[in-house]
Amino acid sequence: MAVHVQDYLRMHKMPHIWCPGCGTGIALGAVVRAIHNVGYSRDEVIVITGIGCSARTNAIIDFNTFQTTHGRALSFATGFKLTRPEMKVVVITGDGDGAGIGGNHLIHTCRRNIDITTILINNSIYGMTGGQYSPLTPQGSYATTAPYGTVEPSFDICKLAEGAGATYVGRATAYHVTLLEQLVTKALKHEGFSLVEAITQCPIGYGRRNKMKSPTEMLKWQKEHAVNVKAAAGMSPEQLEGKFLIGEFVNKTAPEYTKLYQKLIEDAQSKGAK
């Protein structure tokens, strides 16, 4: 049965404040359909955000929601999950919020393997807060803080999450929205920390500074530069030059943090702790 995304939105909060052509709405639609696919009710899900374009999803998505401080969504989410482990906790963050200001929190949340699903919407820039470059801005790109091009190499946030201990990691783009929905669905079902990077277009903050002024041009760039990890296995380094991988990168099991923490409490209480 078709999903009516509007049924999961606070329509009285419309219109939203995203710029024309922004890809955040495409990512949000994939998240809503994934939640519907898994079968969660509104009361079983909480969506937590930080600050930035991605955080505006909080205003219109009709689940339990709250917005936190810049870069700290995962820390608030960790506290909430420890208090209400039966709920499905979803964090929606951006490349500036999640990988820049909140990068340290991301690393340690991966390491703990707490059962939180994080959707990191990567539009390659701090879009809402001034157009500064982020840790995921491609090297050589222009931003308000890099008028002659950034000289810093960018993170591969999926490899960073894998190295820090995340037990589910995947990446898709706004163009590959069906894959994005599939990855988020699997991430929601996964027990442990899961991260899905959604590469989206920001034609106003990023595109117009980098010779991609229209959403169509940016979606075309995603189509032409993304390679599925399965197809990449049969390609040479020369063929993969300038490309990035999409698909499922990590799917493994490991002890989940809230269950370990509850066992610690029970063991301590059995020894007389109050």
PDB file of C-alpha atoms in Angstrom:
ATOM      1  CA  MET A   1       0.000   0.000   0.000  1.00  0.00           C
ATOM      2  CA  ALA A   2       1.329   3.438  -0.943  1.00  0.00           C
ATOM      3  CA  VAL A   3       2.577   5.612   1.883  1.00  0.00           C
ATOM      4  CA  HIS A   4       1.148   9.101   2.166  1.00  0.00           C
ATOM      5  CA  VAL A   5       4.093  11.010   3.629  1.00  0.00           C
ATOM      6  CA  GLN A   6       1.748  13.880   4.500  1.00  0.00           C
ATOM      7  CA  ASP A   7       0.072  11.578   7.034  1.00  0.00           C
ATOM      8  CA  TYR A   8       3.314  11.690   9.043  1.00  0.00           C
ATOM      9  CA  LEU A   9       3.827  15.462   8.795  1.00  0.00           C
ATOM     10  CA  ARG A  10       2.499  18.370  10.833  1.00  0.00           C
ATOM     11  CA  MET A  11       0.819  20.055   7.908  1.00  0.00           C
ATOM     12  CA  HIS A  12      -0.192  23.024  10.082  1.00  0.00           C
ATOM     13  CA  LYS A  13       3.564  23.849  10.260  1.00  0.00           C
ATOM     14  CA  MET A  14       3.740  24.311   6.460  1.00  0.00           C
ATOM     15  CA  PRO A  15       5.221  25.881   4.476  1.00  0.00           C
ATOM     16  CA  HIS A  16       8.657  24.638   5.513  1.00  0.00           C
ATOM     17  CA  ILE A  17      11.655  26.971   5.411  1.00  0.00           C
ATOM     18  CA  TRP A  18      14.001  24.948   3.162  1.00  0.00           C
ATOM     19  CA  CYS A  19      15.343  26.695   0.054  1.00  0.00           C
ATOM     20  CA  PRO A  20      13.931  25.859  -3.401  1.00  0.00           C
ATOM     21  CA  GLY A  21      15.545  22.648  -4.681  1.00  0.00           C
ATOM     22  CA  CYS A  22      16.893  21.564  -1.256  1.00  0.00           C
ATOM     23  CA  GLY A  23      17.367  17.806  -0.973  1.00  0.00           C
ATOM     24  CA  THR A  24      16.514  17.523   2.720  1.00  0.00           C
ATOM     25  CA  GLY A  25      12.845  16.888   1.946  1.00  0.00           C
ATOM     26  CA  ILE A  26      13.779  13.930  -0.290  1.00  0.00           C
ATOM     27  CA  ALA A  27      15.797  12.419   2.566  1.00  0.00           C
ATOM     28  CA  LEU A  28      12.987  13.065   5.042  1.00  0.00           C
ATOM     29  CA  GLY A  29      10.504  11.342   2.741  1.00  0.00           C
ATOM     30  CA  ALA A  30      12.742   8.266   2.630  1.00  0.00           C
ATOM     31  CA  VAL A  31      12.966   8.246   6.447  1.00  0.00           C
ATOM     32  CA  VAL A  32       9.185   8.500   6.834  1.00  0.00           C
ATOM     33  CA  ARG A  33       8.568   5.680   4.354  1.00  0.00           C
ATOM     34  CA  ALA A  34      11.189   3.535   6.117  1.00  0.00           C
ATOM     35  CA  ILE A  35       9.518   4.064   9.500  1.00  0.00           C
ATOM     36  CA  HIS A  36       6.202   3.126   7.882  1.00  0.00           C
ATOM     37  CA  ASN A  37       7.804   0.025   6.318  1.00  0.00           C
ATOM     38  CA  VAL A  38       9.034  -1.216   9.689  1.00  0.00           C
ATOM     39  CA  GLY A  39       5.614  -0.639  11.211  1.00  0.00           C
ATOM     40  CA  TYR A  40       6.419   1.643  14.109  1.00  0.00           C
ATOM     41  CA  SER A  41       3.581   3.695  15.546  1.00  0.00           C
ATOM     42  CA  ARG A  42       4.105   7.391  16.235  1.00  0.00           C
ATOM     43  CA  ASP A  43       4.297   6.731  19.977  1.00  0.00           C
ATOM     44  CA  GLU A  44       7.133   4.210  19.543  1.00  0.00           C
ATOM     45  CA  VAL A  45       9.460   6.639  17.762  1.00  0.00           C
ATOM     46  CA  ILE A  46      11.300   9.750  18.878  1.00  0.00           C
ATOM     47  CA  VAL A  47      13.187  11.952  16.420  1.00  0.00           C
ATOM     48  CA  ILE A  48      15.964  14.128  17.879  1.00  0.00           C
ATOM     49  CA  THR A  49      17.820  16.839  15.961  1.00  0.00           C
ATOM     50  CA  GLY A  50      20.530  19.431  16.523  1.00  0.00           C
ATOM     51  CA  ILE A  51      20.868  22.704  14.597  1.00  0.00           C
ATOM     52  CA  GLY A  52      20.892  23.373  10.870  1.00  0.00           C
ATOM     53  CA  CYS A  53      18.903  22.550   7.734  1.00  0.00           C
ATOM     54  CA  SER A  54      18.557  18.902   8.795  1.00  0.00           C
ATOM     55  CA  ALA A  55      17.207  19.970  12.185  1.00  0.00           C
ATOM     56  CA  ARG A  56      14.191  21.626  10.568  1.00  0.00           C
ATOM     57  CA  THR A  57      12.791  18.145   9.950  1.00  0.00           C
ATOM     58  CA  ASN A  58      11.976  18.252  13.652  1.00  0.00           C
ATOM     59  CA  ALA A  59       9.407  20.992  13.157  1.00  0.00           C
ATOM     60  CA  ILE A  60       7.286  19.171  10.603  1.00  0.00           C
ATOM     61  CA  ILE A  61       7.665  15.431  11.252  1.00  0.00           C
ATOM     62  CA  ASP A  62       4.766  14.157  13.367  1.00  0.00           C
ATOM     63  CA  PHE A  63       6.445  11.886  15.916  1.00  0.00           C
ATOM     64  CA  ASN A  64       7.736  12.542  19.398  1.00  0.00           C
ATOM     65  CA  THR A  65      10.407  15.147  18.684  1.00  0.00           C
ATOM     66  CA  PHE A  66      12.778  17.560  20.301  1.00  0.00           C
ATOM     67  CA  GLN A  67      15.525  19.824  19.058  1.00  0.00           C
ATOM     68  CA  THR A  68      18.810  20.135  20.920  1.00  0.00           C
ATOM     69  CA  THR A  69      21.925  22.300  20.827  1.00  0.00           C
ATOM     70  CA  HIS A  70      24.340  22.416  17.890  1.00  0.00           C
ATOM     71  CA  GLY A  71      26.211  19.121  17.494  1.00  0.00           C
ATOM     72  CA  ARG A  72      24.772  17.550  20.640  1.00  0.00           C
ATOM     73  CA  ALA A  73      21.807  15.587  19.285  1.00  0.00           C
ATOM     74  CA  LEU A  74      23.552  12.229  19.807  1.00  0.00           C
ATOM     75  CA  SER A  75      24.386  13.078  23.408  1.00  0.00           C
ATOM     76  CA  PHE A  76      20.768  13.971  24.182  1.00  0.00           C
ATOM     77  CA  ALA A  77      19.679  10.849  22.282  1.00  0.00           C
ATOM     78  CA  THR A  78      22.011   8.672  24.354  1.00  0.00           C
ATOM     79  CA  GLY A  79      20.500  10.002  27.573  1.00  0.00           C
ATOM     80  CA  PHE A  80      16.982   9.490  26.263  1.00  0.00           C
ATOM     81  CA  LYS A  81      17.698   5.937  25.091  1.00  0.00           C
ATOM     82  CA  LEU A  82      19.088   4.995  28.513  1.00  0.00           C
ATOM     83  CA  THR A  83      15.895   6.316  30.108  1.00  0.00           C
ATOM     84  CA  ARG A  84      13.454   4.831  27.580  1.00  0.00           C
ATOM     85  CA  PRO A  85      15.242   1.842  25.986  1.00  0.00           C
ATOM     86  CA  GLU A  86      11.974   0.460  24.614  1.00  0.00           C
ATOM     87  CA  MET A  87      11.581   3.397  22.211  1.00  0.00           C
ATOM     88  CA  LYS A  88      13.089   3.685  18.737  1.00  0.00           C
ATOM     89  CA  VAL A  89      15.426   6.669  18.799  1.00  0.00           C
ATOM     90  CA  VAL A  90      16.192   8.364  15.480  1.00  0.00           C
ATOM     91  CA  VAL A  91      18.671  11.231  15.118  1.00  0.00           C
ATOM     92  CA  ILE A  92      18.574  13.398  11.999  1.00  0.00           C
ATOM     93  CA  THR A  93      21.706  15.514  11.657  1.00  0.00           C
ATOM     94  CA  GLY A  94      23.825  17.204   8.995  1.00  0.00           C
ATOM     95  CA  ASP A  95      27.457  17.280   7.923  1.00  0.00           C
ATOM     96  CA  GLY A  96      28.178  20.421   9.944  1.00  0.00           C
ATOM     97  CA  ASP A  97      26.074  19.438  12.958  1.00  0.00           C
ATOM     98  CA  GLY A  98      26.977  15.742  13.048  1.00  0.00           C
ATOM     99  CA  ALA A  99      30.481  15.509  11.601  1.00  0.00           C
ATOM    100  CA  GLY A 100      31.817  18.974  12.505  1.00  0.00           C
ATOM    101  CA  ILE A 101      30.563  20.416  15.791  1.00  0.00           C
ATOM    102  CA  GLY A 102      29.235  17.020  16.895  1.00  0.00           C
ATOM    103  CA  GLY A 103      32.040  14.903  15.483  1.00  0.00           C
ATOM    104  CA  ASN A 104      33.417  13.882  18.861  1.00  0.00           C
ATOM    105  CA  HIS A 105      29.968  12.796  20.040  1.00  0.00           C
ATOM    106  CA  LEU A 106      29.494  10.781  16.855  1.00  0.00           C
ATOM    107  CA  ILE A 107      32.724   8.853  17.396  1.00  0.00           C
ATOM    108  CA  HIS A 108      31.846   7.861  20.947  1.00  0.00           C
ATOM    109  CA  THR A 109      28.242   6.972  20.112  1.00  0.00           C
ATOM    110  CA  CYS A 110      29.585   4.613  17.435  1.00  0.00           C
ATOM    111  CA  ARG A 111      31.990   3.130  19.958  1.00  0.00           C
ATOM    112  CA  ARG A 112      29.250   2.415  22.507  1.00  0.00           C
ATOM    113  CA  ASN A 113      27.009   0.655  19.959  1.00  0.00           C
ATOM    114  CA  ILE A 114      23.880   2.115  21.545  1.00  0.00           C
ATOM    115  CA  ASP A 115      20.664   1.358  19.660  1.00  0.00           C
ATOM    116  CA  ILE A 116      20.218   4.708  17.879  1.00  0.00           C
ATOM    117  CA  THR A 117      19.593   5.165  14.150  1.00  0.00           C
ATOM    118  CA  THR A 118      21.321   8.251  12.745  1.00  0.00           C
ATOM    119  CA  ILE A 119      20.539   9.775   9.373  1.00  0.00           C
ATOM    120  CA  LEU A 120      23.356  12.167   8.443  1.00  0.00           C
ATOM    121  CA  ILE A 121      22.158  14.449   5.645  1.00  0.00           C
ATOM    122  CA  ASN A 122      25.294  15.585   3.841  1.00  0.00           C
ATOM    123  CA  ASN A 123      24.708  18.697   1.702  1.00  0.00           C
ATOM    124  CA  SER A 124      28.464  19.506   1.725  1.00  0.00           C
ATOM    125  CA  ILE A 125      28.124  22.797   3.620  1.00  0.00           C
ATOM    126  CA  TYR A 126      26.803  24.625   6.702  1.00  0.00           C
ATOM    127  CA  GLY A 127      23.769  25.728   4.704  1.00  0.00           C
ATOM    128  CA  MET A 128      21.601  27.417   7.311  1.00  0.00           C
ATOM    129  CA  THR A 129      24.268  29.089   9.393  1.00  0.00           C
ATOM    130  CA  GLY A 130      26.151  30.993   6.707  1.00  0.00           C
ATOM    131  CA  GLY A 131      27.599  28.739   4.017  1.00  0.00           C
ATOM    132  CA  GLN A 132      30.824  27.822   5.806  1.00  0.00           C
ATOM    133  CA  TYR A 133      32.675  24.686   4.673  1.00  0.00           C
ATOM    134  CA  SER A 134      32.209  21.547   6.763  1.00  0.00           C
ATOM    135  CA  PRO A 135      34.382  18.456   7.323  1.00  0.00           C
ATOM    136  CA  LEU A 136      32.484  16.810   4.440  1.00  0.00           C
ATOM    137  CA  THR A 137      32.918  19.655   1.926  1.00  0.00           C
ATOM    138  CA  PRO A 138      34.895  18.232  -1.016  1.00  0.00           C
ATOM    139  CA  GLN A 139      38.489  19.492  -1.202  1.00  0.00           C
ATOM    140  CA  GLY A 140      38.833  22.449  -3.545  1.00  0.00           C
ATOM    141  CA  SER A 141      35.197  23.549  -3.147  1.00  0.00           C
ATOM    142  CA  TYR A 142      34.189  27.127  -2.435  1.00  0.00           C
ATOM    143  CA  ALA A 143      32.375  28.373   0.670  1.00  0.00           C
ATOM    144  CA  THR A 144      32.018  31.648   2.552  1.00  0.00           C
ATOM    145  CA  THR A 145      34.981  30.588   4.690  1.00  0.00           C
ATOM    146  CA  ALA A 146      36.898  29.277   1.658  1.00  0.00           C
ATOM    147  CA  PRO A 147      36.537  31.993  -1.029  1.00  0.00           C
ATOM    148  CA  TYR A 148      39.576  30.586  -2.876  1.00  0.00           C
ATOM    149  CA  GLY A 149      38.686  26.922  -2.281  1.00  0.00           C
ATOM    150  CA  THR A 150      39.163  24.715   0.760  1.00  0.00           C
ATOM    151  CA  VAL A 151      42.548  23.018   0.979  1.00  0.00           C
ATOM    152  CA  GLU A 152      41.449  20.475   3.587  1.00  0.00           C
ATOM    153  CA  PRO A 153      40.657  16.884   2.563  1.00  0.00           C
ATOM    154  CA  SER A 154      37.159  15.824   3.605  1.00  0.00           C
ATOM    155  CA  PHE A 155      36.158  12.952   5.871  1.00  0.00           C
ATOM    156  CA  ASP A 156      34.674   9.754   4.523  1.00  0.00           C
ATOM    157  CA  ILE A 157      32.069   9.737   7.304  1.00  0.00           C
ATOM    158  CA  CYS A 158      31.080   6.118   6.632  1.00  0.00           C
ATOM    159  CA  LYS A 159      34.657   4.892   7.051  1.00  0.00           C
ATOM    160  CA  LEU A 160      34.962   7.046  10.174  1.00  0.00           C
ATOM    161  CA  ALA A 161      31.813   5.474  11.665  1.00  0.00           C
ATOM    162  CA  GLU A 162      32.998   1.976  10.765  1.00  0.00           C
ATOM    163  CA  GLY A 163      36.400   2.606  12.330  1.00  0.00           C
ATOM    164  CA  ALA A 164      34.772   3.958  15.497  1.00  0.00           C
ATOM    165  CA  GLY A 165      32.681   0.804  15.927  1.00  0.00           C
ATOM    166  CA  ALA A 166      29.285   1.423  14.307  1.00  0.00           C
ATOM    167  CA  THR A 167      27.609  -1.904  13.575  1.00  0.00           C
ATOM    168  CA  TYR A 168      25.472  -0.721  10.630  1.00  0.00           C
ATOM    169  CA  VAL A 169      26.723   1.788   8.045  1.00  0.00           C
ATOM    170  CA  GLY A 170      25.409   2.708   4.604  1.00  0.00           C
ATOM    171  CA  ARG A 171      25.260   5.564   2.107  1.00  0.00           C
ATOM    172  CA  ALA A 172      22.887   6.673  -0.640  1.00  0.00           C
ATOM    173  CA  THR A 173      21.988   9.926  -2.355  1.00  0.00           C
ATOM    174  CA  ALA A 174      18.859  11.962  -3.005  1.00  0.00           C
ATOM    175  CA  TYR A 175      19.015  10.714  -6.605  1.00  0.00           C
ATOM    176  CA  HIS A 176      19.181   7.082  -5.401  1.00  0.00           C
ATOM    177  CA  VAL A 177      16.184   7.577  -3.112  1.00  0.00           C
ATOM    178  CA  THR A 178      14.916   3.988  -3.351  1.00  0.00           C
ATOM    179  CA  LEU A 179      18.280   2.729  -2.077  1.00  0.00           C
ATOM    180  CA  LEU A 180      18.195   5.373   0.654  1.00  0.00           C
ATOM    181  CA  GLU A 181      14.797   4.132   1.854  1.00  0.00           C
ATOM    182  CA  GLN A 182      16.042   0.522   1.833  1.00  0.00           C
ATOM    183  CA  LEU A 183      19.150   1.387   3.873  1.00  0.00           C
ATOM    184  CA  VAL A 184      17.175   3.390   6.445  1.00  0.00           C
ATOM    185  CA  THR A 185      14.678   0.536   6.761  1.00  0.00           C
ATOM    186  CA  LYS A 186      17.502  -1.910   7.528  1.00  0.00           C
ATOM    187  CA  ALA A 187      19.125   0.581   9.899  1.00  0.00           C
ATOM    188  CA  LEU A 188      15.878   0.933  11.864  1.00  0.00           C
ATOM    189  CA  LYS A 189      15.627  -2.850  12.236  1.00  0.00           C
ATOM    190  CA  HIS A 190      19.268  -3.155  13.305  1.00  0.00           C
ATOM    191  CA  GLU A 191      20.054  -3.567  17.019  1.00  0.00           C
ATOM    192  CA  GLY A 192      22.953  -1.270  17.827  1.00  0.00           C
ATOM    193  CA  PHE A 193      24.264   1.993  16.441  1.00  0.00           C
ATOM    194  CA  SER A 194      23.402   2.544  12.785  1.00  0.00           C
ATOM    195  CA  LEU A 195      24.404   5.396  10.503  1.00  0.00           C
ATOM    196  CA  VAL A 196      23.106   6.147   7.029  1.00  0.00           C
ATOM    197  CA  GLU A 197      24.689   9.019   5.116  1.00  0.00           C
ATOM    198  CA  ALA A 198      22.315  10.717   2.682  1.00  0.00           C
ATOM    199  CA  ILE A 199      24.161  12.867   0.149  1.00  0.00           C
ATOM    200  CA  THR A 200      21.798  15.645  -0.923  1.00  0.00           C
ATOM    201  CA  GLN A 201      21.882  18.801  -2.981  1.00  0.00           C
ATOM    202  CA  CYS A 202      22.130  22.365  -1.647  1.00  0.00           C
ATOM    203  CA  PRO A 203      21.812  24.548  -4.762  1.00  0.00           C
ATOM    204  CA  ILE A 204      21.706  27.827  -2.815  1.00  0.00           C
ATOM    205  CA  GLY A 205      24.458  27.471  -0.188  1.00  0.00           C
ATOM    206  CA  TYR A 206      26.815  25.116  -2.038  1.00  0.00           C
ATOM    207  CA  GLY A 207      25.798  24.760  -5.678  1.00  0.00           C
ATOM    208  CA  ARG A 208      25.820  28.433  -6.683  1.00  0.00           C
ATOM    209  CA  ARG A 209      29.349  28.795  -5.329  1.00  0.00           C
ATOM    210  CA  ASN A 210      30.551  25.666  -7.122  1.00  0.00           C
ATOM    211  CA  LYS A 211      29.168  25.966 -10.675  1.00  0.00           C
ATOM    212  CA  MET A 212      26.133  23.763  -9.979  1.00  0.00           C
ATOM    213  CA  LYS A 213      23.365  26.315  -9.735  1.00  0.00           C
ATOM    214  CA  SER A 214      20.342  24.080 -10.275  1.00  0.00           C
ATOM    215  CA  PRO A 215      19.033  21.088  -8.312  1.00  0.00           C
ATOM    216  CA  THR A 216      18.932  19.161 -11.596  1.00  0.00           C
ATOM    217  CA  GLU A 217      22.672  19.653 -12.145  1.00  0.00           C
ATOM    218  CA  MET A 218      23.401  18.488  -8.604  1.00  0.00           C
ATOM    219  CA  LEU A 219      21.199  15.400  -8.887  1.00  0.00           C
ATOM    220  CA  LYS A 220      22.903  14.595 -12.186  1.00  0.00           C
ATOM    221  CA  TRP A 221      26.278  14.902 -10.444  1.00  0.00           C
ATOM    222  CA  GLN A 222      25.090  12.395  -7.810  1.00  0.00           C
ATOM    223  CA  LYS A 223      23.945   9.988 -10.540  1.00  0.00           C
ATOM    224  CA  GLU A 224      27.229  10.220 -12.471  1.00  0.00           C
ATOM    225  CA  HIS A 225      29.637  10.007  -9.509  1.00  0.00           C
ATOM    226  CA  ALA A 226      28.033   7.379  -7.256  1.00  0.00           C
ATOM    227  CA  VAL A 227      29.027   3.727  -7.692  1.00  0.00           C
ATOM    228  CA  ASN A 228      27.300   0.902  -5.850  1.00  0.00           C
ATOM    229  CA  VAL A 229      29.744  -0.923  -3.607  1.00  0.00           C
ATOM    230  CA  LYS A 230      28.810  -4.236  -5.267  1.00  0.00           C
ATOM    231  CA  ALA A 231      29.659  -2.925  -8.740  1.00  0.00           C
ATOM    232  CA  ALA A 232      32.831  -1.296  -7.434  1.00  0.00           C
ATOM    233  CA  ALA A 233      34.208  -4.697  -6.434  1.00  0.00           C
ATOM    234  CA  GLY A 234      34.755  -5.434 -10.131  1.00  0.00           C
ATOM    235  CA  MET A 235      36.185  -2.053 -11.090  1.00  0.00           C
ATOM    236  CA  SER A 236      39.799  -0.878 -11.270  1.00  0.00           C
ATOM    237  CA  PRO A 237      41.219   2.030  -9.223  1.00  0.00           C
ATOM    238  CA  GLU A 238      41.375   4.042 -12.458  1.00  0.00           C
ATOM    239  CA  GLN A 239      37.666   3.444 -13.111  1.00  0.00           C
ATOM    240  CA  LEU A 240      36.818   4.537  -9.552  1.00  0.00           C
ATOM    241  CA  GLU A 241      38.907   7.729  -9.695  1.00  0.00           C
ATOM    242  CA  GLY A 242      36.703  10.694  -8.699  1.00  0.00           C
ATOM    243  CA  LYS A 243      33.765   8.452  -7.733  1.00  0.00           C
ATOM    244  CA  PHE A 244      32.216   7.701  -4.326  1.00  0.00           C
ATOM    245  CA  LEU A 245      30.600   4.496  -3.111  1.00  0.00           C
ATOM    246  CA  ILE A 246      26.981   3.938  -2.143  1.00  0.00           C
ATOM    247  CA  GLY A 247      25.257   0.916  -0.615  1.00  0.00           C
ATOM    248  CA  GLU A 248      25.605  -1.092   2.572  1.00  0.00           C
ATOM    249  CA  PHE A 249      29.141  -1.069   4.005  1.00  0.00           C
ATOM    250  CA  VAL A 250      28.770  -2.615   7.500  1.00  0.00           C
ATOM    251  CA  ASN A 251      26.149  -4.951   8.975  1.00  0.00           C
ATOM    252  CA  LYS A 252      27.375  -6.888  11.987  1.00  0.00           C
ATOM    253  CA  THR A 253      26.296  -7.772  15.502  1.00  0.00           C
ATOM    254  CA  ALA A 254      27.850  -6.678  18.794  1.00  0.00           C
ATOM    255  CA  PRO A 255      26.597  -6.236  22.392  1.00  0.00           C
ATOM    256  CA  GLU A 256      24.184  -3.288  22.630  1.00  0.00           C
ATOM    257  CA  TYR A 257      24.948  -0.566  25.169  1.00  0.00           C
ATOM    258  CA  THR A 258      21.622  -0.188  27.025  1.00  0.00           C
ATOM    259  CA  LYS A 259      21.447  -3.937  27.606  1.00  0.00           C
ATOM    260  CA  LEU A 260      25.017  -3.995  28.933  1.00  0.00           C
ATOM    261  CA  TYR A 261      24.201  -1.029  31.171  1.00  0.00           C
ATOM    262  CA  GLN A 262      21.049  -2.702  32.560  1.00  0.00           C
ATOM    263  CA  LYS A 263      23.040  -5.856  33.333  1.00  0.00           C
ATOM    264  CA  LEU A 264      25.612  -3.736  35.141  1.00  0.00           C
ATOM    265  CA  ILE A 265      22.833  -2.246  37.292  1.00  0.00           C
ATOM    266  CA  GLU A 266      21.385  -5.675  38.085  1.00  0.00           C
ATOM    267  CA  ASP A 267      24.805  -7.116  38.964  1.00  0.00           C
ATOM    268  CA  ALA A 268      25.558  -4.166  41.242  1.00  0.00           C
ATOM    269  CA  GLN A 269      22.153  -4.431  42.952  1.00  0.00           C
ATOM    270  CA  SER A 270      22.694  -8.165  43.519  1.00  0.00           C
ATOM    271  CA  LYS A 271      25.806  -7.181  45.463  1.00  0.00           C
ATOM    272  CA  GLY A 272      23.916  -4.705  47.645  1.00  0.00           C
ATOM    273  CA  ALA A 273      24.181  -1.478  45.647  1.00  0.00           C
ATOM    274  CA  LYS A 274      21.179   0.847  45.935  1.00  0.00           C
TER     275      LYS A 274
END
